[in-house]
Amino acid sequence: MAGISEVLSSVVEDVGKALNRDMSGAQVIQQLLSAPWLHALLKIYECLLQFQRLKPSPFLPFASGLSYEIFNAIQNTHCPSPEAMELLSLLSSPHIQALLSSHDSVAQSDYGPILPPLPEDLPEDEEAMRIVCLVKNNQPLGATIKKIEGTGEIYIARVIHGGLAERSGLLHPGDLLVEVNGNSVEGLEPEQVIQILINSQGTILFKVIPNVYMRAMVDYCPLQDSSIPCPDAGTAFCRGDLLEVLDQSDSYWWQARKLPCEESTCAGLIPSAGSLRRCKQREHWWHQPLQGHTCIRPCKLSPSSAIIVIKTINPCLILSSAGFRRSFRLWRRTSYRKRRQSCTTCSPNRNALSTPYEEVVLYQRLPQDIHRLIILIGATGVGVNELRKRFIKMNPVIFQAPVPHTTRPIRAGEQSGREYHFVSKEIFEYMVCNHRFVEYGEYKGQLYGTSTDAIDDILKQGRMCIVDVEPHSIQSLRTKKLKPYVVFIKPPSPERLRQTRRDAQITSSYTLNRTFTEEDFVELEHMSKLIEVKYKQFFDRVLVNDDLQAACMQLCSIIQQAQNQPQWVPVSWKSDTEKKKKKR
Ligand SMILES: Nc1ncnc2c1ncn2[C@@H]1O[C@H](COP(=O)(O)OP(=O)(O)OP(=O)(O)O)[C@@H](O)[C@H]1O
């Protein structure tokens, strides 16, 4: 701490001196950037970041025991030194004793409640039940219940923010209450359930049937479905919609509400996952996205083209240092028509056929967890690269883009691992065979690619990784480890698009920049619609890139929310410990 205040006072001193001198702005900035105190501050900042990630462990669990031993030793000393006497008076002060006692409680983790063991005789068919054990303290439970007239079932109606129930993360609105402390709530009035809660001592054991939330991976329109018992009772939904499934007892028709909705909104009929899977003939009313262009064959462009793509999962990158590089999306423009044709011949996505709904849960990233991978998706020219660059520039220590791999020779001034990971063709191909690349491609006879390891490296250092990839790469990145958050960058209205990009430059080859043509705008809008139609079930947020500065600020806030606020994620992304906790 003394070190930091020393550095800070020399900062103030240096800045004061600079102010008093007659210097140009560039000189001030140059001096500022090369000032030793700035480098010292950055070092301290990095150390603090490292420290934040390291979990401090106690040096010894019984500090108060040791202090007692020292206390005794000094007291038994014949003629203690003045330092020993000072230590004695320090150790006997009530504040230090209280501090040491608190230290020991933390060191021994002597603060968590001791939960009773799980009941031994859990029936097999209680798979979908959740047993929640809360320790009663003098705080209110923070949840309300309601009885459904007609069925007599008792549900959790509200979970109060910050209350015991909310903090446990185990009780949610809509959960059906089955038992409280071993007492079945069947036929009980809410007042009787509350009485059981009031009379409980120590721990409260709830048995609940959790509500199920699903993301639609297909579109459904009841009015076009001849098999629905009553089209008016059906709920229409589109890919990406969030559904609260309230009743799955019928194997053909479930009852669900589309979120967000009012608490009082009536549920509607939706086809069960099984019936959607079974009835392939229903493809006329439910559609799934087409598969991405996972062409494995070499795809040669015209000889005049600046870029030759071989295995086109996706070629990437070029230029300057990582994070500020231009994406290799130029290829997208040149081969756009070719790819559009190939995509119409692709077969439906197997995944969507097998999972018309994806079960989701709310996930809140904990401070010690790695950051979620941020994926930016958008049609070429919409501004994905510009937004990513600006975002990284805000704090390049924290926000980073993965360092790509290349087989091209290293140039003067470059450093392996900074601009690129320079590797041999054999190593690159070995990595391809081992599926180490998210995207890769060829440019002027050299291979370039973004590896999953490069993404992992950033995340492992506690930093935030931001990538822009082709939309079909989303599926390979959707893993429990990366928990990607996908932001779709959308163009503004046709008028605003042309107005805002009047002076903007696009790169039509790596040596030539030019302004947007009408054809570019039309292609951008068309491609954007195509991406949205095919991939919207994977989008967590849509950001309209109208005013650049405003879009950048919005992206910043979206990313903060993605990292720090609860978000819906596939249930399979929840950690096993969380799942176990849920089952308790
Ligand atoms: N909101 C905006 N207002 C004005 N100009 C913009 C805006 N967003 C991006 N631009 C400009 O549009 C041009 C294309 O943007 P950018 O290079 O980021 O596109 P991209 O989506 O990454 O496409 P590519 O695949 O070609 O790299 C750039 O000159 C950029 O500065």
Coordinates of C-alpha atoms and ligand atoms in Angstrom, one line a residue:
M1 CA 0.0 0.0 0.0
A2 CA 2.9 2.3 0.9
G3 CA 4.3 1.5 -2.6
I4 CA 1.1 2.5 -4.3
S5 CA 0.8 5.9 -2.5
E6 CA 4.4 6.6 -3.4
V7 CA 3.7 5.9 -7.0
L8 CA 0.6 8.0 -6.9
S9 CA 2.4 11.0 -5.4
S10 CA 5.1 10.9 -8.0
V11 CA 2.3 10.8 -10.7
V12 CA 0.8 14.0 -9.3
E13 CA 4.3 15.5 -9.1
D14 CA 5.1 14.6 -12.8
V15 CA 1.7 15.8 -14.1
G16 CA 2.2 19.1 -12.2
K17 CA 5.7 19.6 -13.8
A18 CA 4.2 18.9 -17.3
L19 CA 1.6 21.5 -16.7
N20 CA 4.1 24.1 -15.8
R21 CA 6.2 23.5 -18.9
D22 CA 5.4 24.9 -22.4
M23 CA 4.9 21.5 -24.2
S24 CA 2.8 20.3 -27.1
G25 CA 0.0 17.8 -26.6
A26 CA 2.0 15.1 -28.4
Q27 CA 4.9 15.6 -26.1
V28 CA 2.7 15.4 -23.0
I29 CA 1.2 12.2 -24.2
Q30 CA 4.6 10.8 -25.2
Q31 CA 6.0 11.6 -21.7
L32 CA 2.9 10.3 -20.1
L33 CA 3.1 7.0 -21.8
S34 CA 6.7 6.5 -21.2
A35 CA 6.6 7.6 -17.5
P36 CA 7.9 5.0 -15.1
W37 CA 5.0 5.6 -12.8
L38 CA 2.5 4.6 -15.4
H39 CA 4.3 1.4 -16.0
A40 CA 4.5 0.8 -12.3
L41 CA 0.8 1.4 -11.9
L42 CA 0.0 -1.0 -14.8
K43 CA 2.2 -3.6 -13.1
I44 CA 0.4 -3.1 -9.8
Y45 CA -2.9 -3.4 -11.6
E46 CA -1.9 -6.6 -13.2
C47 CA -0.7 -8.0 -9.9
L48 CA -4.0 -7.1 -8.3
L49 CA -5.8 -8.9 -11.1
Q50 CA -3.7 -11.9 -10.6
F51 CA -4.4 -11.7 -6.8
Q52 CA -8.1 -11.4 -7.4
R53 CA -8.0 -14.8 -9.2
L54 CA -5.8 -16.6 -6.7
K55 CA -7.8 -17.9 -3.8
P56 CA -5.9 -16.8 -0.6
S57 CA -5.5 -19.8 1.7
P58 CA -4.9 -19.4 5.4
F59 CA -1.4 -19.7 6.6
L60 CA -2.5 -21.5 9.8
P61 CA -6.0 -22.5 11.0
F62 CA -5.5 -21.7 14.7
A63 CA -4.1 -18.2 14.9
S64 CA -5.7 -17.6 18.3
G65 CA -4.1 -20.7 19.7
L66 CA -0.7 -19.5 18.5
S67 CA -1.3 -16.1 20.1
Y68 CA -2.2 -17.8 23.4
E69 CA 1.0 -19.8 23.3
I70 CA 3.0 -16.6 22.6
F71 CA 1.1 -14.8 25.4
N72 CA 2.1 -17.6 27.8
A73 CA 5.7 -17.7 26.7
I74 CA 6.1 -14.0 27.2
Q75 CA 4.4 -14.0 30.6
N76 CA 6.7 -16.8 31.7
T77 CA 9.8 -15.0 30.6
H78 CA 11.8 -13.6 33.5
C79 CA 12.7 -10.2 32.1
P80 CA 10.9 -9.6 28.8
S81 CA 12.2 -7.0 26.4
P82 CA 10.2 -3.9 25.7
E83 CA 9.3 -5.3 22.2
A84 CA 8.0 -8.5 23.8
M85 CA 5.9 -6.4 26.3
E86 CA 4.5 -4.4 23.4
L87 CA 3.5 -7.7 21.6
L88 CA 1.9 -8.9 24.8
S89 CA -0.2 -5.8 25.2
L90 CA -1.2 -6.0 21.5
L91 CA -2.2 -9.7 21.7
S92 CA -4.2 -9.1 24.8
S93 CA -6.2 -6.3 23.3
P94 CA -9.9 -7.3 22.7
H95 CA -9.8 -6.1 19.1
I96 CA -6.9 -8.3 18.1
Q97 CA -8.4 -11.2 19.9
A98 CA -11.7 -10.7 18.1
L99 CA -9.8 -10.4 14.8
L100 CA -7.9 -13.6 15.4
S101 CA -11.0 -15.5 16.4
S102 CA -12.8 -14.3 13.2
H103 CA -9.7 -15.3 11.2
D104 CA -9.9 -18.8 12.6
S105 CA -13.6 -19.1 11.8
V106 CA -12.9 -18.2 8.2
A107 CA -9.8 -20.4 8.0
Q108 CA -11.7 -23.4 9.3
S109 CA -14.8 -22.6 7.2
D110 CA -16.7 -22.6 10.5
Y111 CA -19.6 -20.6 9.2
G112 CA -21.5 -22.8 6.7
P113 CA -24.6 -24.5 8.0
I114 CA -24.5 -28.3 8.5
L115 CA -27.2 -29.7 6.3
P116 CA -29.0 -32.9 7.3
P117 CA -28.3 -35.9 5.0
L118 CA -30.5 -36.5 2.0
P119 CA -33.4 -38.9 2.7
E120 CA -32.3 -42.5 1.9
D121 CA -35.6 -43.7 0.4
L122 CA -35.9 -41.4 -2.6
P123 CA -38.2 -43.1 -5.0
E124 CA -36.9 -43.7 -8.6
D125 CA -39.6 -41.7 -10.2
E126 CA -38.5 -38.5 -8.4
E127 CA -36.1 -37.6 -11.1
A128 CA -37.7 -34.3 -11.8
M129 CA -38.1 -33.4 -8.1
R130 CA -35.8 -30.9 -6.4
I131 CA -35.1 -31.1 -2.7
V132 CA -34.2 -27.8 -1.2
C133 CA -32.8 -27.4 2.2
L134 CA -32.7 -23.9 3.7
V135 CA -31.3 -23.0 7.1
K136 CA -33.8 -20.9 9.0
N137 CA -32.4 -17.8 10.6
N138 CA -34.1 -14.6 11.8
Q139 CA -34.5 -13.5 8.2
P140 CA -37.8 -14.0 6.3
L141 CA -37.8 -16.8 3.7
G142 CA -38.4 -14.3 1.0
A143 CA -40.9 -16.2 -1.1
T144 CA -44.7 -16.2 -1.5
I145 CA -46.9 -19.1 -2.4
K146 CA -50.3 -19.3 -4.2
K147 CA -52.9 -21.9 -4.6
I148 CA -54.3 -22.6 -8.0
E149 CA -58.1 -22.8 -7.8
G150 CA -59.4 -25.9 -9.5
T151 CA -56.3 -28.1 -9.1
G152 CA -55.6 -27.1 -5.5
E153 CA -51.8 -27.1 -6.3
I154 CA -49.6 -24.8 -4.4
Y155 CA -46.9 -23.0 -6.3
I156 CA -44.1 -20.6 -5.4
A157 CA -45.6 -17.3 -6.6
R158 CA -42.8 -14.8 -6.0
V159 CA -39.2 -15.0 -4.9
I160 CA -38.1 -11.7 -3.3
H161 CA -34.8 -10.3 -4.5
G162 CA -32.1 -10.6 -1.9
G163 CA -34.1 -12.9 0.4
L164 CA -33.0 -16.3 1.7
A165 CA -34.9 -18.2 -1.1
E166 CA -33.4 -16.0 -3.8
R167 CA -29.9 -16.2 -2.4
S168 CA -30.1 -20.0 -2.3
G169 CA -30.8 -20.0 -6.0
L170 CA -32.9 -23.1 -5.6
L171 CA -36.4 -21.9 -5.4
H172 CA -38.0 -20.2 -8.4
P173 CA -41.4 -18.7 -9.2
G174 CA -43.6 -21.4 -10.7
D175 CA -42.0 -24.3 -8.8
L176 CA -44.8 -26.7 -7.6
L177 CA -44.6 -27.3 -3.9
V178 CA -44.9 -31.0 -3.0
E179 CA -43.7 -31.3 0.6
V180 CA -42.5 -29.1 3.5
N181 CA -40.4 -30.9 6.1
G182 CA -41.8 -34.2 5.2
N183 CA -45.4 -33.0 5.3
S184 CA -47.3 -33.3 2.0
V185 CA -49.0 -30.0 1.0
E186 CA -51.7 -31.8 -1.0
G187 CA -55.1 -30.5 0.0
L188 CA -53.6 -27.8 2.3
E189 CA -54.4 -24.2 2.3
P190 CA -51.5 -21.7 1.9
E191 CA -52.1 -20.5 5.5
Q192 CA -51.5 -24.1 6.7
V193 CA -48.3 -24.4 4.8
I194 CA -47.2 -21.1 6.3
Q195 CA -48.0 -22.5 9.7
I196 CA -45.7 -25.5 9.0
L197 CA -42.9 -23.0 8.1
I198 CA -43.4 -21.0 11.2
N199 CA -43.3 -24.1 13.4
S200 CA -40.1 -25.4 11.8
Q201 CA -36.9 -25.1 13.7
G202 CA -33.4 -25.1 12.2
T203 CA -33.7 -26.3 8.7
I204 CA -36.6 -26.4 6.3
L205 CA -36.8 -29.1 3.7
F206 CA -38.8 -28.4 0.6
K207 CA -39.7 -30.8 -2.1
V208 CA -40.6 -29.0 -5.3
I209 CA -41.2 -29.9 -8.9
P210 CA -39.3 -27.3 -10.8
N211 CA -40.7 -25.3 -13.7
V212 CA -39.1 -26.0 -17.0
Y213 CA -37.9 -23.3 -19.4
M214 CA -37.1 -24.0 -23.0
R215 CA -35.7 -22.1 -25.9
A216 CA -37.5 -22.9 -29.2
M217 CA -35.1 -24.1 -31.9
V218 CA -37.8 -24.2 -34.5
D219 CA -40.7 -22.0 -35.6
Y220 CA -44.3 -23.2 -34.9
C221 CA -47.6 -21.8 -36.0
P222 CA -50.7 -23.5 -34.6
L223 CA -53.0 -22.1 -37.3
Q224 CA -51.1 -24.1 -39.9
D225 CA -51.1 -27.3 -37.9
S226 CA -54.0 -29.6 -38.8
S227 CA -53.2 -32.0 -35.9
I228 CA -53.6 -29.5 -33.0
P229 CA -56.8 -30.2 -31.1
C230 CA -57.8 -26.6 -31.0
P231 CA -55.7 -24.1 -33.1
D232 CA -57.0 -21.1 -31.0
A233 CA -55.6 -22.7 -27.8
G234 CA -52.2 -23.0 -29.4
T235 CA -49.2 -20.8 -28.8
A236 CA -47.2 -19.7 -31.8
F237 CA -43.5 -19.2 -31.4
C238 CA -40.3 -18.5 -33.3
R239 CA -36.8 -19.8 -33.0
G240 CA -35.1 -18.2 -30.1
D241 CA -38.3 -17.6 -28.1
L242 CA -38.2 -18.5 -24.4
L243 CA -41.0 -20.8 -23.3
E244 CA -42.1 -21.5 -19.8
V245 CA -43.4 -25.1 -19.9
L246 CA -46.1 -25.5 -17.3
D247 CA -47.4 -28.9 -18.1
Q248 CA -45.7 -31.9 -19.8
S249 CA -48.1 -34.6 -18.6
D250 CA -49.5 -35.2 -22.1
S251 CA -46.9 -36.8 -24.4
Y252 CA -48.2 -35.0 -27.5
W253 CA -49.3 -31.5 -26.3
W254 CA -47.6 -29.5 -23.6
Q255 CA -48.8 -26.3 -22.1
A256 CA -46.5 -23.3 -22.2
R257 CA -46.3 -19.5 -22.0
K258 CA -44.0 -17.4 -24.2
L259 CA -41.8 -15.2 -22.0
P260 CA -41.8 -12.4 -21.1
C261 CA -45.4 -12.4 -20.1
E262 CA -47.7 -11.3 -17.3
E263 CA -48.1 -13.6 -14.3
S264 CA -51.8 -14.0 -15.2
T265 CA -51.2 -15.0 -18.9
C266 CA -53.0 -18.1 -19.9
A267 CA -50.8 -21.1 -21.1
G268 CA -51.3 -22.4 -24.6
L269 CA -50.7 -25.7 -26.3
I270 CA -47.4 -26.4 -28.0
P271 CA -46.3 -29.7 -29.5
S272 CA -44.2 -31.9 -27.3
A273 CA -40.5 -32.4 -28.3
G274 CA -41.3 -36.0 -29.0
S275 CA -44.2 -35.2 -31.4
L276 CA -42.1 -32.6 -33.2
R277 CA -39.3 -35.2 -33.6
R278 CA -41.7 -37.9 -34.6
C279 CA -43.7 -36.0 -37.2
K280 CA -41.2 -35.2 -39.9
Q281 CA -44.1 -34.7 -42.3
R282 CA -44.9 -31.6 -40.3
E283 CA -42.0 -29.8 -41.8
H284 CA -44.4 -27.6 -43.6
W285 CA -45.3 -25.9 -40.4
W286 CA -42.1 -26.2 -38.4
H287 CA -38.8 -25.2 -39.9
Q288 CA -35.3 -25.6 -38.6
P289 CA -32.3 -23.7 -39.6
L290 CA -30.2 -24.9 -42.5
Q291 CA -26.8 -26.3 -41.7
G292 CA -23.8 -24.0 -42.1
H293 CA -21.4 -24.3 -45.0
T294 CA -19.2 -27.0 -43.6
C295 CA -17.7 -27.8 -47.1
I296 CA -14.7 -30.0 -46.6
R297 CA -13.9 -30.1 -50.3
P298 CA -11.4 -27.5 -51.6
C299 CA -13.3 -24.5 -52.8
K300 CA -11.3 -22.6 -55.4
L301 CA -12.3 -19.1 -56.3
S302 CA -11.5 -17.4 -59.6
P303 CA -7.8 -16.9 -60.3
S304 CA -8.4 -13.1 -60.3
S305 CA -9.7 -13.2 -56.8
A306 CA -7.3 -11.9 -54.2
I307 CA -7.9 -14.8 -51.8
I308 CA -8.0 -18.5 -52.4
V309 CA -9.8 -20.5 -49.9
I310 CA -9.1 -24.1 -49.4
K311 CA -10.9 -25.9 -46.6
T312 CA -13.5 -23.2 -46.0
I313 CA -14.7 -23.7 -42.6
N314 CA -13.7 -20.1 -42.5
P315 CA -10.6 -18.2 -43.3
C316 CA -9.7 -15.5 -40.9
L317 CA -7.6 -12.6 -40.1
I318 CA -4.6 -10.7 -41.4
L319 CA -2.8 -7.6 -40.4
S320 CA -1.3 -6.0 -37.3
S321 CA -1.4 -7.2 -33.7
A322 CA -4.0 -9.4 -32.2
G323 CA -7.2 -7.7 -31.2
F324 CA -6.7 -5.0 -33.7
R325 CA -6.2 -7.2 -36.7
R326 CA -8.7 -7.0 -39.6
S327 CA -10.7 -10.0 -39.8
F328 CA -10.2 -12.1 -42.9
R329 CA -13.8 -11.4 -43.8
L330 CA -13.0 -10.1 -47.2
W331 CA -13.3 -13.7 -48.4
R332 CA -16.9 -13.5 -47.4
R333 CA -17.6 -10.8 -49.8
T334 CA -15.8 -12.4 -52.7
S335 CA -17.3 -15.8 -52.3
Y336 CA -20.7 -14.6 -51.0
R337 CA -22.7 -15.8 -54.0
K338 CA -21.0 -19.1 -54.2
R339 CA -21.7 -19.8 -50.5
R340 CA -25.3 -18.6 -50.8
Q341 CA -25.9 -21.2 -53.5
S342 CA -24.3 -24.0 -51.5
C343 CA -26.3 -23.2 -48.5
T344 CA -29.6 -23.7 -50.1
T345 CA -28.7 -27.2 -51.0
C346 CA -27.6 -28.1 -47.4
S347 CA -29.7 -30.6 -45.5
P348 CA -31.5 -29.5 -42.3
N349 CA -29.5 -29.2 -39.2
R350 CA -29.4 -32.6 -37.5
N351 CA -29.3 -30.9 -34.1
A352 CA -32.4 -28.9 -34.6
L353 CA -34.2 -32.1 -35.8
S354 CA -33.2 -33.9 -32.6
T355 CA -33.8 -31.0 -30.2
P356 CA -36.6 -28.8 -31.3
Y357 CA -36.5 -27.3 -27.8
E358 CA -33.4 -26.6 -25.7
E359 CA -33.9 -26.7 -22.0
V360 CA -32.5 -23.6 -20.4
V361 CA -31.8 -22.4 -16.9
L362 CA -30.7 -19.0 -15.5
Y363 CA -26.9 -18.9 -15.1
Q364 CA -25.1 -16.3 -13.0
R365 CA -21.3 -16.2 -13.6
L366 CA -19.5 -16.2 -10.3
P367 CA -16.6 -13.7 -9.8
Q368 CA -14.1 -16.6 -9.7
D369 CA -15.4 -18.2 -12.9
I370 CA -13.8 -17.6 -16.2
H371 CA -15.5 -15.0 -18.4
R372 CA -18.0 -16.0 -20.9
L373 CA -16.7 -16.0 -24.5
I374 CA -18.2 -13.1 -26.4
I375 CA -19.1 -13.8 -30.0
L376 CA -19.9 -11.1 -32.5
I377 CA -21.9 -12.1 -35.5
G378 CA -22.9 -10.0 -38.5
A379 CA -23.0 -9.6 -42.2
T380 CA -19.8 -8.4 -43.8
G381 CA -19.5 -4.6 -43.7
V382 CA -22.0 -4.1 -40.9
G383 CA -19.3 -3.0 -38.5
V384 CA -18.4 -6.1 -36.5
N385 CA -14.7 -5.5 -36.8
E386 CA -15.0 -1.8 -36.0
L387 CA -17.0 -2.5 -32.9
R388 CA -14.7 -5.2 -31.7
K389 CA -11.6 -3.0 -32.2
R390 CA -13.1 -0.1 -30.4
F391 CA -14.3 -2.3 -27.6
I392 CA -10.8 -3.9 -27.1
K393 CA -9.2 -0.4 -27.3
M394 CA -11.2 0.6 -24.2
N395 CA -9.1 -1.7 -22.0
P396 CA -6.7 -3.9 -23.9
V397 CA -5.4 -5.4 -20.7
I398 CA -8.8 -7.0 -19.9
F399 CA -10.5 -7.3 -23.3
Q400 CA -8.6 -9.3 -25.9
A401 CA -9.0 -11.2 -29.2
P402 CA -7.3 -14.6 -29.6
V403 CA -3.8 -14.5 -31.2
P404 CA -4.2 -16.4 -34.5
H405 CA -1.9 -19.2 -35.9
T406 CA -0.2 -18.9 -39.3
T407 CA 2.3 -20.8 -41.4
R408 CA 3.7 -17.6 -43.0
P409 CA 7.3 -16.7 -42.1
I410 CA 7.8 -14.3 -39.2
R411 CA 8.6 -10.7 -40.3
A412 CA 11.0 -8.3 -38.7
G413 CA 9.5 -6.7 -35.6
E414 CA 7.0 -9.5 -35.1
Q415 CA 7.1 -11.8 -32.1
S416 CA 5.6 -15.2 -32.0
G417 CA 2.6 -15.3 -29.7
R418 CA 2.0 -11.5 -30.1
E419 CA 0.9 -10.9 -33.7
Y420 CA 0.6 -14.6 -34.5
H421 CA 1.6 -18.0 -33.3
F422 CA 4.1 -18.8 -36.1
V423 CA 4.0 -22.6 -36.8
S424 CA 5.1 -25.0 -39.5
K425 CA 2.6 -26.3 -42.0
E426 CA 2.9 -29.8 -40.4
I427 CA 1.9 -28.4 -37.0
F428 CA -0.9 -26.4 -38.5
E429 CA -2.3 -29.5 -40.3
Y430 CA -1.9 -31.6 -37.2
M431 CA -4.0 -29.0 -35.4
V432 CA -6.6 -29.1 -38.1
C433 CA -6.8 -32.9 -37.9
N434 CA -7.2 -32.6 -34.1
H435 CA -10.0 -30.0 -34.4
R436 CA -8.0 -27.3 -32.7
F437 CA -9.3 -24.6 -34.9
V438 CA -12.6 -22.6 -34.6
E439 CA -12.0 -21.3 -38.1
Y440 CA -9.1 -21.6 -40.6
G441 CA -8.3 -20.9 -44.2
E442 CA -5.6 -20.0 -46.7
Y443 CA -4.4 -16.7 -48.0
K444 CA -1.7 -16.4 -50.7
G445 CA -0.5 -19.9 -50.0
Q446 CA -0.2 -19.6 -46.2
L447 CA -2.6 -21.0 -43.7
Y448 CA -4.2 -18.8 -41.0
G449 CA -6.5 -19.9 -38.2
T450 CA -8.0 -19.1 -34.8
S451 CA -7.5 -21.9 -32.4
T452 CA -9.5 -22.9 -29.4
D453 CA -6.3 -22.9 -27.3
A454 CA -5.8 -19.2 -28.1
I455 CA -9.3 -18.5 -26.8
D456 CA -8.6 -20.6 -23.7
D457 CA -5.3 -18.8 -23.0
I458 CA -7.1 -15.5 -22.7
L459 CA -9.9 -16.8 -20.5
K460 CA -7.5 -18.7 -18.2
Q461 CA -5.7 -15.4 -17.5
G462 CA -8.9 -14.0 -16.2
R463 CA -9.4 -11.8 -19.2
M464 CA -12.4 -11.4 -21.5
C465 CA -12.2 -12.9 -25.0
I466 CA -14.1 -11.4 -27.9
V467 CA -14.2 -13.1 -31.3
D468 CA -16.0 -12.5 -34.5
V469 CA -16.7 -15.6 -36.4
E470 CA -18.8 -16.9 -39.3
P471 CA -22.3 -17.7 -37.9
H472 CA -22.0 -21.5 -38.6
S473 CA -19.0 -21.6 -36.2
I474 CA -21.3 -20.7 -33.3
Q475 CA -22.4 -24.3 -32.9
S476 CA -18.8 -25.6 -32.4
L477 CA -18.2 -22.9 -29.8
R478 CA -21.4 -23.6 -27.8
T479 CA -19.7 -25.6 -25.1
K480 CA -20.2 -25.8 -21.3
K481 CA -16.6 -24.5 -20.8
L482 CA -16.8 -21.4 -23.0
K483 CA -20.5 -20.6 -22.3
P484 CA -20.5 -18.2 -25.3
Y485 CA -22.7 -15.1 -25.4
V486 CA -23.7 -14.3 -28.9
V487 CA -24.4 -10.7 -30.0
F488 CA -25.8 -10.3 -33.5
I489 CA -24.8 -6.9 -35.1
K490 CA -27.6 -5.7 -37.2
P491 CA -27.7 -2.8 -39.7
P492 CA -30.0 0.1 -39.0
S493 CA -32.9 1.1 -41.3
P494 CA -32.0 1.4 -45.0
E495 CA -32.0 5.2 -44.8
R496 CA -29.8 5.3 -41.7
L497 CA -27.4 2.7 -43.1
R498 CA -26.7 4.8 -46.2
Q499 CA -26.6 8.0 -44.2
T500 CA -24.2 6.8 -41.5
R501 CA -21.8 5.0 -43.8
R502 CA -21.6 7.9 -46.4
D503 CA -17.9 8.5 -45.6
A504 CA -17.0 5.0 -44.4
Q505 CA -14.5 2.9 -46.2
I506 CA -14.6 -0.8 -46.9
T507 CA -11.7 -2.9 -47.8
S508 CA -12.3 -4.6 -51.2
S509 CA -8.7 -5.9 -51.3
Y510 CA -6.0 -5.6 -48.8
T511 CA -4.4 -2.8 -50.7
L512 CA -7.5 -1.0 -51.6
N513 CA -10.1 0.9 -49.6
R514 CA -13.2 2.4 -51.1
T515 CA -16.5 3.8 -50.1
F516 CA -19.7 1.7 -49.9
T517 CA -21.6 1.3 -53.2
E518 CA -25.3 0.8 -53.5
E519 CA -24.6 -2.9 -54.3
D520 CA -22.6 -3.3 -51.0
F521 CA -25.6 -1.9 -49.0
V522 CA -28.1 -4.2 -50.7
E523 CA -25.8 -7.2 -50.2
L524 CA -25.2 -6.2 -46.6
E525 CA -28.9 -6.0 -45.9
H526 CA -29.7 -9.2 -47.7
M527 CA -26.9 -11.1 -45.9
S528 CA -28.0 -9.7 -42.6
K529 CA -31.6 -10.9 -43.0
L530 CA -30.3 -14.4 -44.1
I531 CA -28.1 -14.7 -41.0
E532 CA -30.9 -13.6 -38.7
V533 CA -33.4 -16.0 -40.2
K534 CA -31.1 -18.9 -40.0
Y535 CA -29.3 -18.4 -36.7
K536 CA -31.5 -16.3 -34.5
Q537 CA -32.1 -19.2 -32.1
F538 CA -28.5 -18.8 -31.0
F539 CA -28.5 -15.0 -30.5
D540 CA -28.5 -13.8 -26.9
R541 CA -28.7 -10.1 -28.0
V542 CA -29.3 -8.1 -31.1
L543 CA -27.4 -4.8 -31.4
V544 CA -28.3 -2.3 -34.1
N545 CA -25.2 -0.6 -35.3
D546 CA -26.6 2.8 -36.1
D547 CA -24.6 5.6 -34.5
L548 CA -21.1 4.1 -34.0
Q549 CA -20.3 5.7 -30.7
A550 CA -23.7 4.8 -29.2
A551 CA -23.4 1.2 -30.6
C552 CA -20.0 0.9 -28.9
M553 CA -21.4 2.0 -25.6
Q554 CA -24.3 -0.3 -25.9
L555 CA -22.0 -3.2 -26.7
C556 CA -20.0 -2.4 -23.6
S557 CA -23.1 -2.5 -21.4
I558 CA -24.3 -5.7 -23.1
I559 CA -21.0 -7.4 -22.4
Q560 CA -21.0 -6.3 -18.8
Q561 CA -24.5 -7.7 -18.4
A562 CA -23.5 -11.0 -20.1
Q563 CA -20.7 -11.4 -17.6
N564 CA -22.4 -10.2 -14.4
Q565 CA -26.1 -10.7 -14.6
P566 CA -28.1 -14.0 -14.8
Q567 CA -28.7 -15.2 -18.3
W568 CA -30.5 -18.1 -19.9
V569 CA -28.1 -20.9 -20.9
P570 CA -28.6 -24.5 -21.9
V571 CA -29.2 -26.7 -18.9
S572 CA -26.2 -28.8 -19.9
W573 CA -23.9 -25.8 -19.3
K574 CA -24.6 -25.8 -15.6
S575 CA -21.8 -27.3 -13.6
D576 CA -22.2 -30.7 -12.1
T577 CA -21.8 -29.3 -8.6
E578 CA -24.7 -26.9 -9.3
K579 CA -26.8 -29.7 -10.6
K580 CA -26.0 -31.7 -7.5
K581 CA -26.9 -28.7 -5.4
K582 CA -30.2 -28.4 -7.3
K583 CA -31.0 -32.0 -6.5
R584 CA -30.5 -31.5 -2.8
Ligands
LIG1 N1 -22.1 2.7 -37.1 C1 -21.2 3.1 -38.1 N2 -21.3 4.3 -38.6 C2 -20.4 4.7 -39.6 N3 -19.5 3.8 -40.1 C3 -19.4 2.6 -39.6 C4 -20.2 2.2 -38.5 N4 -19.9 0.9 -38.3 C5 -18.9 0.5 -39.1 N5 -18.6 1.6 -39.9 C6 -17.5 1.6 -40.9 O1 -17.9 0.7 -41.9 C7 -16.8 0.1 -42.5 C8 -16.9 -1.4 -42.4 O2 -16.9 -1.8 -41.0 P1 -16.1 -3.1 -40.6 O3 -14.8 -3.3 -41.3 O4 -16.1 -3.1 -39.1 O5 -17.1 -4.2 -41.1 P2 -17.1 -5.7 -40.8 O6 -18.5 -6.0 -40.4 O7 -16.1 -6.2 -39.9 O8 -16.9 -6.3 -42.3 P3 -15.6 -7.0 -42.9 O9 -15.9 -8.4 -42.9 O10 -15.5 -6.4 -44.3 O11 -14.4 -6.6 -42.1 C9 -15.6 0.6 -41.7 O12 -15.0 1.6 -42.4 C10 -16.2 1.1 -40.4 O13 -15.4 2.1 -39.8

